[in-house]
Coordinates of N, CA and C in Angstrom, one line a residue:
M199 N 184.7 71.3 203.9 CA 186.1 71.1 204.2 C 186.2 70.0 205.3
D200 N 187.1 69.0 205.0 CA 187.3 67.9 205.9 C 188.7 67.9 206.5
F201 N 188.8 67.3 207.7 CA 190.1 67.3 208.4 C 190.5 65.8 208.6
I202 N 191.8 65.6 208.5 CA 192.4 64.3 208.8 C 193.7 64.4 209.5
K203 N 194.0 63.4 210.4 CA 195.2 63.4 211.1 C 195.9 62.0 210.8
W204 N 197.2 62.0 210.5 CA 197.9 60.8 210.2 C 198.7 60.4 211.4
D205 N 198.4 59.2 211.9 CA 199.2 58.7 213.1 C 200.0 57.5 212.7
N206 N 200.1 57.1 211.4 CA 200.8 55.9 211.0 C 202.0 56.1 210.2
L207 N 202.7 57.2 210.4 CA 203.9 57.4 209.6 C 205.0 56.5 210.1
Q208 N 205.9 56.1 209.2 CA 206.9 55.1 209.5 C 208.3 55.8 209.4
L209 N 208.5 56.8 208.7 CA 209.8 57.5 208.4 C 210.8 56.4 208.0
D210 N 210.6 56.0 206.8 CA 211.4 54.9 206.2 C 212.9 55.4 206.2
T211 N 213.7 54.5 206.7 CA 215.2 54.8 206.9 C 215.9 55.1 205.6
S212 N 215.6 54.3 204.6 CA 216.3 54.5 203.3 C 215.9 55.9 202.7
E213 N 214.6 56.3 203.0 CA 214.2 57.6 202.5 C 214.9 58.8 203.2
I214 N 215.2 58.5 204.5 CA 215.9 59.6 205.3 C 217.3 59.7 204.7
Y215 N 218.0 58.6 204.4 CA 219.3 58.6 203.8 C 219.2 59.4 202.4
R216 N 218.2 59.1 201.6 CA 218.1 59.8 200.4 C 218.0 61.3 200.6
R217 N 217.2 61.7 201.5 CA 216.9 63.1 201.8 C 218.2 63.9 202.3
I218 N 219.1 63.2 202.9 CA 220.3 63.9 203.3 C 221.5 63.6 202.3
G219 N 221.1 63.1 201.1 CA 222.1 63.0 200.0 C 222.9 61.8 200.0
M220 N 222.4 60.7 200.7 CA 223.1 59.4 200.7 C 222.1 58.3 200.2
P221 N 221.9 58.2 198.9 CA 220.9 57.3 198.3 C 221.2 55.8 198.7
D222 N 222.4 55.4 198.9 CA 222.7 54.0 199.2 C 222.9 53.8 200.7
A223 N 221.8 53.4 201.3 CA 221.8 53.3 202.8 C 222.7 52.2 203.2
Y224 N 223.1 51.3 202.3 CA 223.9 50.1 202.7 C 225.4 50.3 202.4
S225 N 225.8 51.4 201.9 CA 227.2 51.6 201.6 C 228.0 51.8 203.0
K226 N 229.3 51.5 202.9 CA 230.1 51.7 204.1 C 230.0 53.1 204.7
R227 N 230.0 54.1 203.8 CA 230.0 55.5 204.3 C 228.6 55.8 205.0
S228 N 227.5 55.3 204.4 CA 226.2 55.5 204.9 C 226.0 54.8 206.3
R229 N 226.6 53.6 206.4 CA 226.5 52.9 207.7 C 227.1 53.7 208.9
N230 N 228.1 54.5 208.6 CA 228.7 55.3 209.7 C 227.7 56.2 210.3
F231 N 226.7 56.6 209.6 CA 225.7 57.5 210.0 C 224.5 56.9 210.7
K232 N 224.5 55.5 210.7 CA 223.3 54.8 211.2 C 222.8 55.1 212.6
P233 N 223.8 55.3 213.6 CA 223.3 55.6 214.9 C 222.6 56.9 215.0
T234 N 223.1 57.9 214.3 CA 222.4 59.3 214.2 C 221.1 59.2 213.5
I235 N 221.1 58.4 212.4 CA 219.8 58.3 211.7 C 218.7 57.7 212.6
E236 N 219.1 56.6 213.3 CA 218.1 56.0 214.1 C 217.7 56.9 215.3
E237 N 218.6 57.6 215.9 CA 218.3 58.5 217.0 C 217.4 59.6 216.5
M238 N 217.7 60.2 215.4 CA 216.8 61.3 215.0 C 215.5 60.8 214.4
R239 N 215.5 59.6 213.8 CA 214.2 59.1 213.4 C 213.2 58.9 214.5
L240 N 213.7 58.3 215.7 CA 212.9 58.1 216.8 C 212.4 59.5 217.4
K241 N 213.4 60.4 217.4 CA 213.0 61.8 217.9 C 211.9 62.4 217.0
A242 N 212.1 62.2 215.7 CA 211.1 62.8 214.8 C 209.7 62.2 215.0
L243 N 209.7 60.9 215.2 CA 208.4 60.3 215.4 C 207.6 60.9 216.6
G244 N 208.3 61.4 217.6 CA 207.7 62.0 218.7 C 207.4 63.5 218.5
L245 N 207.9 64.1 217.4 CA 207.7 65.5 217.2 C 206.7 65.8 216.1
V246 N 206.5 64.8 215.2 CA 205.7 65.1 214.0 C 204.2 65.1 214.4
D247 N 203.5 66.0 213.9 CA 202.0 66.1 214.1 C 201.4 66.3 212.7
A248 N 201.2 65.2 211.9 CA 200.8 65.3 210.5 C 199.3 65.4 210.5
R249 N 198.8 66.6 209.9 CA 197.4 66.9 209.8 C 197.1 67.5 208.4
C250 N 195.9 67.4 208.0 CA 195.5 67.9 206.7 C 194.1 68.4 206.7
I251 N 193.8 69.4 205.9 CA 192.4 69.8 205.6 C 192.3 69.7 204.1
Y252 N 191.1 69.3 203.6 CA 191.0 69.2 202.1 C 189.5 69.4 201.8
A253 N 189.3 69.6 200.5 CA 187.9 69.7 200.0 C 188.0 69.5 198.5
Y254 N 186.8 69.0 197.9 CA 186.7 68.9 196.5 C 185.9 70.1 196.0
V255 N 186.4 70.8 195.0 CA 185.7 72.0 194.5 C 185.6 71.9 193.0
P256 N 184.6 72.6 192.4 CA 184.4 72.6 191.0 C 185.6 73.2 190.3
V257 N 185.9 72.8 189.1 CA 187.0 73.4 188.2 C 186.5 73.4 186.8
E258 N 187.0 74.4 186.0 CA 186.8 74.4 184.6 C 187.9 75.1 183.9
V259 N 188.3 74.7 182.7 CA 189.3 75.5 182.0 C 188.5 76.7 181.4
S260 N 189.0 77.9 181.9 CA 188.3 79.1 181.6 C 188.9 80.0 180.6
G261 N 190.1 79.7 180.1 CA 190.8 80.5 179.1 C 192.2 79.9 178.8
S262 N 192.9 80.6 178.0 CA 194.3 80.1 177.7 C 195.2 80.2 178.9
E263 N 195.6 79.0 179.3 CA 196.5 78.8 180.5 C 195.8 79.4 181.8
E264 N 194.5 79.2 181.9 CA 193.7 79.6 183.1 C 192.6 78.7 183.4
I265 N 192.4 78.4 184.7 CA 191.3 77.6 185.2 C 190.5 78.4 186.2
L266 N 189.3 78.0 186.4 CA 188.4 78.7 187.4 C 188.1 77.7 188.5
L267 N 188.4 78.0 189.7 CA 188.2 77.2 190.9 C 186.9 77.7 191.6
A268 N 186.1 76.7 192.0 CA 184.9 77.0 192.9 C 184.0 78.0 192.2
N269 N 184.0 78.0 190.8 CA 183.1 78.9 190.1 C 183.4 80.3 190.3
K270 N 184.6 80.7 190.8 CA 184.8 82.0 191.2 C 186.2 82.5 191.0
Y271 N 187.2 81.7 191.3 CA 188.6 82.2 191.4 C 189.4 81.7 190.2
A272 N 189.8 82.7 189.4 CA 190.7 82.4 188.2 C 192.1 82.2 188.7
V273 N 192.7 81.1 188.1 CA 194.1 80.8 188.5 C 194.8 80.4 187.2
K274 N 196.0 81.0 187.1 CA 196.9 80.6 186.0 C 197.3 79.1 186.2
A275 N 197.3 78.3 185.1 CA 197.7 76.9 185.2 C 198.0 76.4 183.9
A276 N 198.8 75.3 183.9 CA 198.9 74.5 182.6 C 197.7 73.7 182.4
T277 N 196.8 74.2 181.5 CA 195.4 73.7 181.4 C 195.3 72.3 180.9
S278 N 196.4 71.8 180.3 CA 196.3 70.4 179.8 C 196.1 69.4 180.9
F279 N 196.6 69.7 182.1 CA 196.4 68.8 183.3 C 194.9 68.8 183.8
F280 N 194.1 69.8 183.4 CA 192.8 70.0 183.9 C 191.7 69.7 182.8
E281 N 192.1 69.4 181.6 CA 191.2 69.0 180.5 C 190.5 67.7 180.9
G282 N 189.2 67.7 180.9 CA 188.4 66.6 181.3 C 188.0 66.6 182.7
A283 N 188.5 67.5 183.5 CA 188.2 67.5 185.0 C 187.0 68.4 185.2
H284 N 186.2 68.0 186.2 CA 185.1 68.8 186.7 C 185.2 69.2 188.1
Q285 N 186.2 68.6 188.8 CA 186.5 68.9 190.2 C 188.0 68.9 190.4
V286 N 188.5 69.5 191.5 CA 189.8 69.3 191.9 C 189.8 69.0 193.4
L287 N 190.7 68.2 193.9 CA 190.9 68.1 195.3 C 192.0 69.1 195.7
L288 N 191.6 70.0 196.6 CA 192.5 71.0 197.2 C 192.8 70.5 198.6
A289 N 194.1 70.7 199.0 CA 194.5 70.2 200.3 C 195.7 71.1 200.8
I290 N 195.7 71.3 202.1 CA 196.8 71.9 202.8 C 197.2 70.9 203.9
Q291 N 198.5 70.6 204.0 CA 199.0 69.6 204.9 C 200.2 70.1 205.6
T292 N 200.4 69.6 206.8 CA 201.6 70.0 207.6 C 202.0 68.9 208.6
I293 N 203.3 69.0 209.0 CA 203.7 68.1 210.1 C 203.8 68.9 211.4
G294 N 203.4 70.2 211.4 CA 203.5 71.0 212.6 C 204.8 71.6 212.8
P295 N 205.0 72.5 213.8 CA 206.2 73.3 214.0 C 207.3 72.6 214.9
R296 N 206.9 71.6 215.6 CA 207.9 71.1 216.7 C 209.2 70.6 216.1
L297 N 209.1 69.8 215.0 CA 210.3 69.2 214.5 C 211.2 70.3 213.9
E298 N 210.7 71.3 213.2 CA 211.6 72.3 212.6 C 212.2 73.2 213.7
E299 N 211.4 73.4 214.8 CA 212.0 74.1 216.0 C 213.1 73.4 216.6
E300 N 213.0 72.1 216.8 CA 214.0 71.3 217.4 C 215.3 71.2 216.4
S301 N 215.0 71.1 215.1 CA 216.1 71.1 214.2 C 216.9 72.4 214.3
A302 N 216.2 73.5 214.3 CA 216.8 74.8 214.4 C 217.6 74.9 215.7
R303 N 217.1 74.4 216.8 CA 217.8 74.4 218.1 C 219.1 73.6 218.0
L304 N 219.1 72.5 217.3 CA 220.3 71.6 217.2 C 221.4 72.4 216.3
F305 N 220.9 73.0 215.3 CA 221.9 73.8 214.5 C 222.5 74.9 215.3
E306 N 221.7 75.6 216.1 CA 222.2 76.7 216.9 C 223.2 76.3 217.9
Q307 N 223.0 75.0 218.4 CA 224.0 74.5 219.4 C 225.2 73.8 218.7
G308 N 225.3 73.9 217.4 CA 226.4 73.4 216.7 C 226.3 71.9 216.4
E309 N 225.2 71.3 216.7 CA 225.0 69.8 216.4 C 224.5 69.7 214.9
M310 N 225.4 70.0 214.0 CA 225.0 70.2 212.6 C 224.5 68.9 212.0
L311 N 225.1 67.8 212.2 CA 224.7 66.5 211.7 C 223.3 66.1 212.2
E312 N 223.1 66.2 213.5 CA 221.8 65.9 214.1 C 220.7 66.8 213.5
G313 N 221.0 68.1 213.4 CA 220.0 69.0 212.9 C 219.7 68.7 211.4
M314 N 220.7 68.4 210.6 CA 220.4 68.0 209.2 C 219.6 66.8 209.1
V315 N 219.9 65.8 209.9 CA 219.2 64.5 209.8 C 217.8 64.7 210.2
L316 N 217.6 65.4 211.3 CA 216.2 65.6 211.8 C 215.4 66.4 210.8
D317 N 216.0 67.4 210.1 CA 215.3 68.1 209.1 C 214.9 67.2 208.0
G318 N 215.8 66.3 207.6 CA 215.5 65.3 206.6 C 214.4 64.4 207.0
C319 N 214.3 64.0 208.3 CA 213.2 63.2 208.8 C 211.9 63.9 208.6
G320 N 211.9 65.2 208.8 CA 210.7 66.0 208.6 C 210.2 66.0 207.2
T321 N 211.1 66.1 206.2 CA 210.8 66.0 204.8 C 210.2 64.7 204.5
V322 N 210.8 63.6 205.0 CA 210.3 62.3 204.8 C 208.9 62.1 205.4
A323 N 208.7 62.7 206.5 CA 207.3 62.7 207.2 C 206.3 63.3 206.3
L324 N 206.7 64.5 205.8 CA 205.7 65.2 204.9 C 205.4 64.4 203.6
D325 N 206.5 63.8 203.1 CA 206.3 62.9 201.9 C 205.4 61.8 202.2
E326 N 205.6 61.1 203.3 CA 204.7 60.0 203.7 C 203.3 60.4 203.9
A327 N 203.1 61.5 204.5 CA 201.7 62.0 204.7 C 201.1 62.4 203.4
L328 N 201.9 62.9 202.4 CA 201.3 63.1 201.1 C 200.9 61.9 200.4
E329 N 201.7 60.8 200.5 CA 201.4 59.5 199.9 C 200.1 59.0 200.5
L330 N 199.9 59.1 201.8 CA 198.7 58.6 202.5 C 197.5 59.4 202.0
L331 N 197.6 60.7 201.8 CA 196.6 61.5 201.3 C 196.3 61.1 199.9
R332 N 197.3 61.0 199.1 CA 197.1 60.6 197.7 C 196.4 59.2 197.6
G333 N 196.8 58.3 198.4 CA 196.1 57.0 198.4 C 194.7 57.1 198.7
M334 N 194.3 57.9 199.7 CA 192.9 58.1 200.1 C 192.1 58.7 199.0
V335 N 192.7 59.7 198.4 CA 192.0 60.4 197.3 C 191.7 59.5 196.1
V336 N 192.8 58.7 195.7 CA 192.6 57.8 194.6 C 191.5 56.8 194.8
K337 N 191.5 56.3 196.1 CA 190.4 55.3 196.4 C 189.0 56.0 196.3
E338 N 188.9 57.1 197.0 CA 187.6 57.8 196.9 C 187.1 58.1 195.5
V339 N 188.1 58.6 194.7 CA 187.7 59.0 193.3 C 187.4 57.8 192.5
T340 N 188.2 56.7 192.5 CA 188.0 55.5 191.7 C 186.7 54.8 192.1
D341 N 186.4 54.9 193.4 CA 185.1 54.3 193.9 C 183.9 55.0 193.3
R342 N 184.1 56.2 192.9 CA 183.0 57.0 192.2 C 183.1 56.8 190.7
G343 N 184.0 55.9 190.2 CA 184.1 55.7 188.8 C 184.8 56.7 188.0
L344 N 185.6 57.5 188.7 CA 186.3 58.7 188.1 C 187.8 58.5 188.1
Q345 N 188.5 59.4 187.5 CA 190.0 59.3 187.4 C 190.6 60.5 188.2
T346 N 191.8 60.2 188.7 CA 192.6 61.3 189.3 C 193.7 61.7 188.3
G347 N 194.1 63.0 188.4 CA 195.2 63.4 187.7 C 196.5 63.4 188.5
H348 N 197.5 64.2 188.1 CA 198.7 64.3 188.8 C 198.6 65.2 190.0
N349 N 199.5 65.0 191.0 CA 199.7 65.9 192.1 C 200.3 67.2 191.5
L350 N 199.6 68.3 191.7 CA 200.1 69.6 191.2 C 200.2 70.5 192.4
C351 N 201.4 71.2 192.6 CA 201.6 72.0 193.7 C 201.9 73.4 193.3
P352 N 201.2 74.4 193.9 CA 201.6 75.8 193.6 C 203.0 76.1 193.8
G353 N 203.6 76.8 192.8 CA 205.0 77.0 192.9 C 205.8 76.2 191.9
G354 N 205.1 75.2 191.3 CA 205.7 74.4 190.2 C 205.4 75.0 188.9
Y355 N 205.8 74.3 187.8 CA 205.6 74.9 186.5 C 204.1 74.8 186.1
Q356 N 203.3 73.9 186.7 CA 202.0 73.7 186.3 C 201.0 74.8 186.9
I357 N 201.4 75.2 188.1 CA 200.5 76.2 188.8 C 201.5 77.2 189.5
P358 N 201.4 78.5 189.3 CA 202.3 79.5 189.9 C 202.0 79.6 191.4
L359 N 203.0 80.1 192.1 CA 202.9 80.2 193.6 C 201.7 81.1 194.0
E360 N 201.3 82.1 193.1 CA 200.2 83.0 193.5 C 198.9 82.2 193.8
A361 N 198.8 81.0 193.3 CA 197.6 80.2 193.6 C 197.5 79.9 195.1
Q362 N 198.6 80.0 195.8 CA 198.5 79.8 197.3 C 197.4 80.7 197.9
K363 N 197.2 81.9 197.4 CA 196.2 82.8 198.0 C 194.8 82.2 197.8
V364 N 194.5 81.6 196.7 CA 193.2 81.1 196.4 C 193.0 79.8 197.3
L365 N 194.0 79.0 197.4 CA 193.9 77.8 198.3 C 193.6 78.2 199.7
F366 N 194.3 79.2 200.2 CA 194.1 79.6 201.6 C 192.8 80.4 201.8
T367 N 192.2 80.9 200.7 CA 190.8 81.4 200.7 C 189.8 80.3 200.8
L368 N 190.0 79.3 200.1 CA 189.0 78.2 200.0 C 189.2 77.2 201.2
L369 N 190.4 77.1 201.8 CA 190.7 76.2 202.9 C 191.3 77.1 204.1
D370 N 190.9 76.7 205.3 CA 191.3 77.5 206.4 C 192.6 76.9 206.9
G371 N 193.8 77.4 206.4 CA 195.0 76.9 206.9 C 195.3 77.2 208.3
G372 N 194.6 78.3 208.9 CA 194.8 78.6 210.3 C 194.3 77.5 211.2
E373 N 193.4 76.7 210.7 CA 192.9 75.6 211.5 C 194.0 74.6 211.8
L374 N 195.0 74.5 210.9 CA 196.2 73.7 211.1 C 197.4 74.4 211.7
G375 N 197.2 75.7 212.0 CA 198.2 76.5 212.6 C 199.2 77.0 211.5
I376 N 198.8 77.0 210.2 CA 199.6 77.4 209.1 C 199.3 78.9 208.7
S377 N 200.3 79.7 208.6 CA 200.1 81.0 208.1 C 200.8 81.2 206.7
L378 N 200.4 82.2 206.0 CA 200.9 82.4 204.7 C 201.5 83.8 204.7
S379 N 202.8 83.9 204.3 CA 203.5 85.2 204.4 C 203.2 86.1 203.2
E380 N 203.7 87.3 203.2 CA 203.5 88.2 202.1 C 204.1 87.7 200.8
T381 N 205.2 86.9 201.0 CA 205.8 86.2 199.8 C 205.2 84.9 199.4
L382 N 204.1 84.6 200.1 CA 203.3 83.4 199.8 C 203.9 82.1 200.2
L383 N 204.9 82.2 201.1 CA 205.5 81.0 201.7 C 204.8 80.6 203.0
M384 N 204.7 79.3 203.3 CA 204.0 78.9 204.5 C 204.9 78.7 205.7
S385 N 204.3 78.9 206.8 CA 204.9 78.6 208.1 C 203.9 77.8 209.0
P386 N 204.3 76.6 209.5 CA 205.6 76.0 209.4 C 206.1 75.7 208.0
V387 N 207.4 75.6 207.8 CA 208.0 75.3 206.5 C 207.6 73.9 206.0
K388 N 207.5 73.0 206.9 CA 207.2 71.6 206.6 C 205.7 71.5 206.4
S389 N 205.2 72.2 205.4 CA 203.8 72.2 205.0 C 203.8 72.2 203.5
H390 N 202.6 71.8 202.9 CA 202.5 72.0 201.5 C 201.0 72.1 201.1
T391 N 200.8 72.6 199.9 CA 199.4 72.7 199.3 C 199.4 71.8 198.1
L392 N 198.2 71.3 197.7 CA 198.1 70.3 196.7 C 196.8 70.5 195.9
V393 N 196.9 70.2 194.6 CA 195.8 70.3 193.7 C 195.8 69.0 192.9
I394 N 194.7 68.2 192.9 CA 194.6 67.0 192.1 C 193.3 67.1 191.2
P395 N 193.5 67.1 189.9 CA 192.3 67.1 189.0 C 191.5 65.8 189.2
V396 N 190.2 65.9 189.0 CA 189.3 64.7 189.1 C 188.3 64.8 188.0
G397 N 188.1 63.8 187.2 CA 187.2 63.8 186.1 C 186.9 62.4 185.6
E398 N 185.9 62.3 184.7 CA 185.6 61.0 184.1 C 186.6 60.5 183.1
K399 N 187.1 61.5 182.3 CA 188.1 61.1 181.3 C 189.1 62.2 181.1
L400 N 190.1 62.2 182.0 CA 191.1 63.2 182.0 C 192.1 63.1 180.8
K401 N 192.6 64.2 180.3 CA 193.6 64.1 179.3 C 194.9 63.6 179.8
K402 N 195.2 63.9 181.1 CA 196.4 63.4 181.7 C 196.1 62.7 183.0
P403 N 195.5 61.5 182.9 CA 195.2 60.8 184.2 C 196.5 60.2 184.9
N404 N 196.4 60.1 186.2 CA 197.4 59.4 186.9 C 196.8 58.7 188.1
L405 N 196.7 57.4 188.0 CA 195.9 56.6 189.0 C 196.8 56.0 190.0
S406 N 198.1 56.3 190.0 CA 199.1 55.8 190.9 C 198.9 56.4 192.3
C407 N 199.0 55.5 193.3 CA 198.9 56.0 194.7 C 200.3 56.5 195.2
A408 N 201.4 56.1 194.5 CA 202.7 56.4 194.9 C 203.1 57.8 194.4
I409 N 203.9 58.4 195.2 CA 204.5 59.7 194.8 C 205.7 59.5 194.0
T410 N 205.6 59.9 192.7 CA 206.7 59.7 191.8 C 207.3 61.0 191.3
C411 N 208.5 60.8 190.6 CA 209.2 62.0 190.1 C 208.8 62.3 188.7
E412 N 208.1 61.4 188.0 CA 208.0 61.6 186.5 C 207.2 62.9 186.2
M413 N 206.4 63.4 187.1 CA 205.6 64.5 186.7 C 206.3 65.8 187.0
C414 N 207.5 65.8 187.6 CA 208.2 67.0 188.1 C 209.1 67.5 187.1
V415 N 209.1 68.8 186.8 CA 209.9 69.4 185.8 C 211.4 69.4 186.3
E416 N 211.6 69.3 187.6 CA 213.0 69.3 188.2 C 213.6 68.0 188.3
Q417 N 212.9 67.0 187.7 CA 213.3 65.6 188.0 C 214.8 65.3 187.7
Q418 N 215.4 65.9 186.7 CA 216.7 65.6 186.3 C 217.8 66.4 187.1
N419 N 217.3 67.5 187.7 CA 218.2 68.4 188.4 C 218.1 68.2 189.9
C420 N 217.0 67.6 190.4 CA 216.8 67.5 191.8 C 217.8 66.6 192.5
A421 N 218.4 67.1 193.6 CA 219.4 66.4 194.4 C 218.8 65.1 195.0
H422 N 217.4 65.1 195.1 CA 216.8 64.0 195.8 C 216.0 63.1 194.9
S423 N 216.1 63.3 193.6 CA 215.3 62.6 192.6 C 215.4 61.1 192.7
R424 N 214.3 60.4 192.8 CA 214.3 58.9 192.8 C 214.7 58.4 191.4
L425 N 214.4 59.2 190.4 CA 214.9 58.7 189.0 C 216.4 58.8 189.0
K426 N 217.0 59.8 189.5 CA 218.4 59.9 189.5 C 219.1 58.8 190.3
F427 N 218.4 58.4 191.4 CA 219.0 57.3 192.2 C 218.6 56.0 191.7
G428 N 217.7 55.9 190.7 CA 217.3 54.6 190.2 C 216.5 53.8 191.1
K429 N 215.7 54.6 192.0 CA 214.9 53.9 193.0 C 213.4 54.0 192.7
S430 N 212.7 52.9 192.7 CA 211.3 53.0 192.6 C 210.7 52.8 194.0
K431 N 209.8 53.7 194.4 CA 209.2 53.6 195.7 C 207.8 53.0 195.6
E432 N 207.6 52.0 196.5 CA 206.3 51.4 196.6 C 205.3 52.2 197.3
P433 N 204.0 52.2 196.9 CA 203.0 53.0 197.5 C 202.8 52.5 199.0
R434 N 202.4 53.5 199.9 CA 202.1 53.2 201.2 C 200.7 52.7 201.3
E435 N 200.4 51.8 202.3 CA 199.1 51.4 202.7 C 198.5 52.4 203.6
N436 N 197.2 52.7 203.5 CA 196.5 53.6 204.4 C 196.3 52.9 205.8

């Protein structure tokens, strides 16, 4: 199990606008929010503590809609994403509790706009950390002459939320201060788990370092979809 800390987040302003439901950062309406956006962005940069633990473990398709992780743990999954894989990258990542605590405090004090924007900044921070992790993994894997698959997250249609138990068994989320509730939700909320198939010839390879919407079943209904907004996001540099 390896640990990494991200200190180079940018919190892209246009992404913050998108996360609060304003995809056009240059419209007249959006510009009215610019002072609050900038204030909360700077506050967020001081509150975010982006950290990650990850490991590569063996994987095999073990049955109909089932994979076996680390030669031991059976997990329900859309197996087509794992055909051709011999490993998966497992990761748990968080931005820590301070930003969501401050956002909750702002809401409690009636500063609704500030709380909403700060919460959006936290989501952007987690997205950027995910892109940095994705970029690192793609480089490591391609340097080995292998392919990466899609980003798969427990709770999506490819892997059920119950897989969280296995990930927290194989990775020590407590090392990041993350706990898993009885309903399998993480605390701090601004945290996520991730599975990326790795193999020589995957049925569904994805070598992009950018986080895209194309793999997501909710892409047409998501209020924050980049496809809906017609926005293509460039990959981050490590």
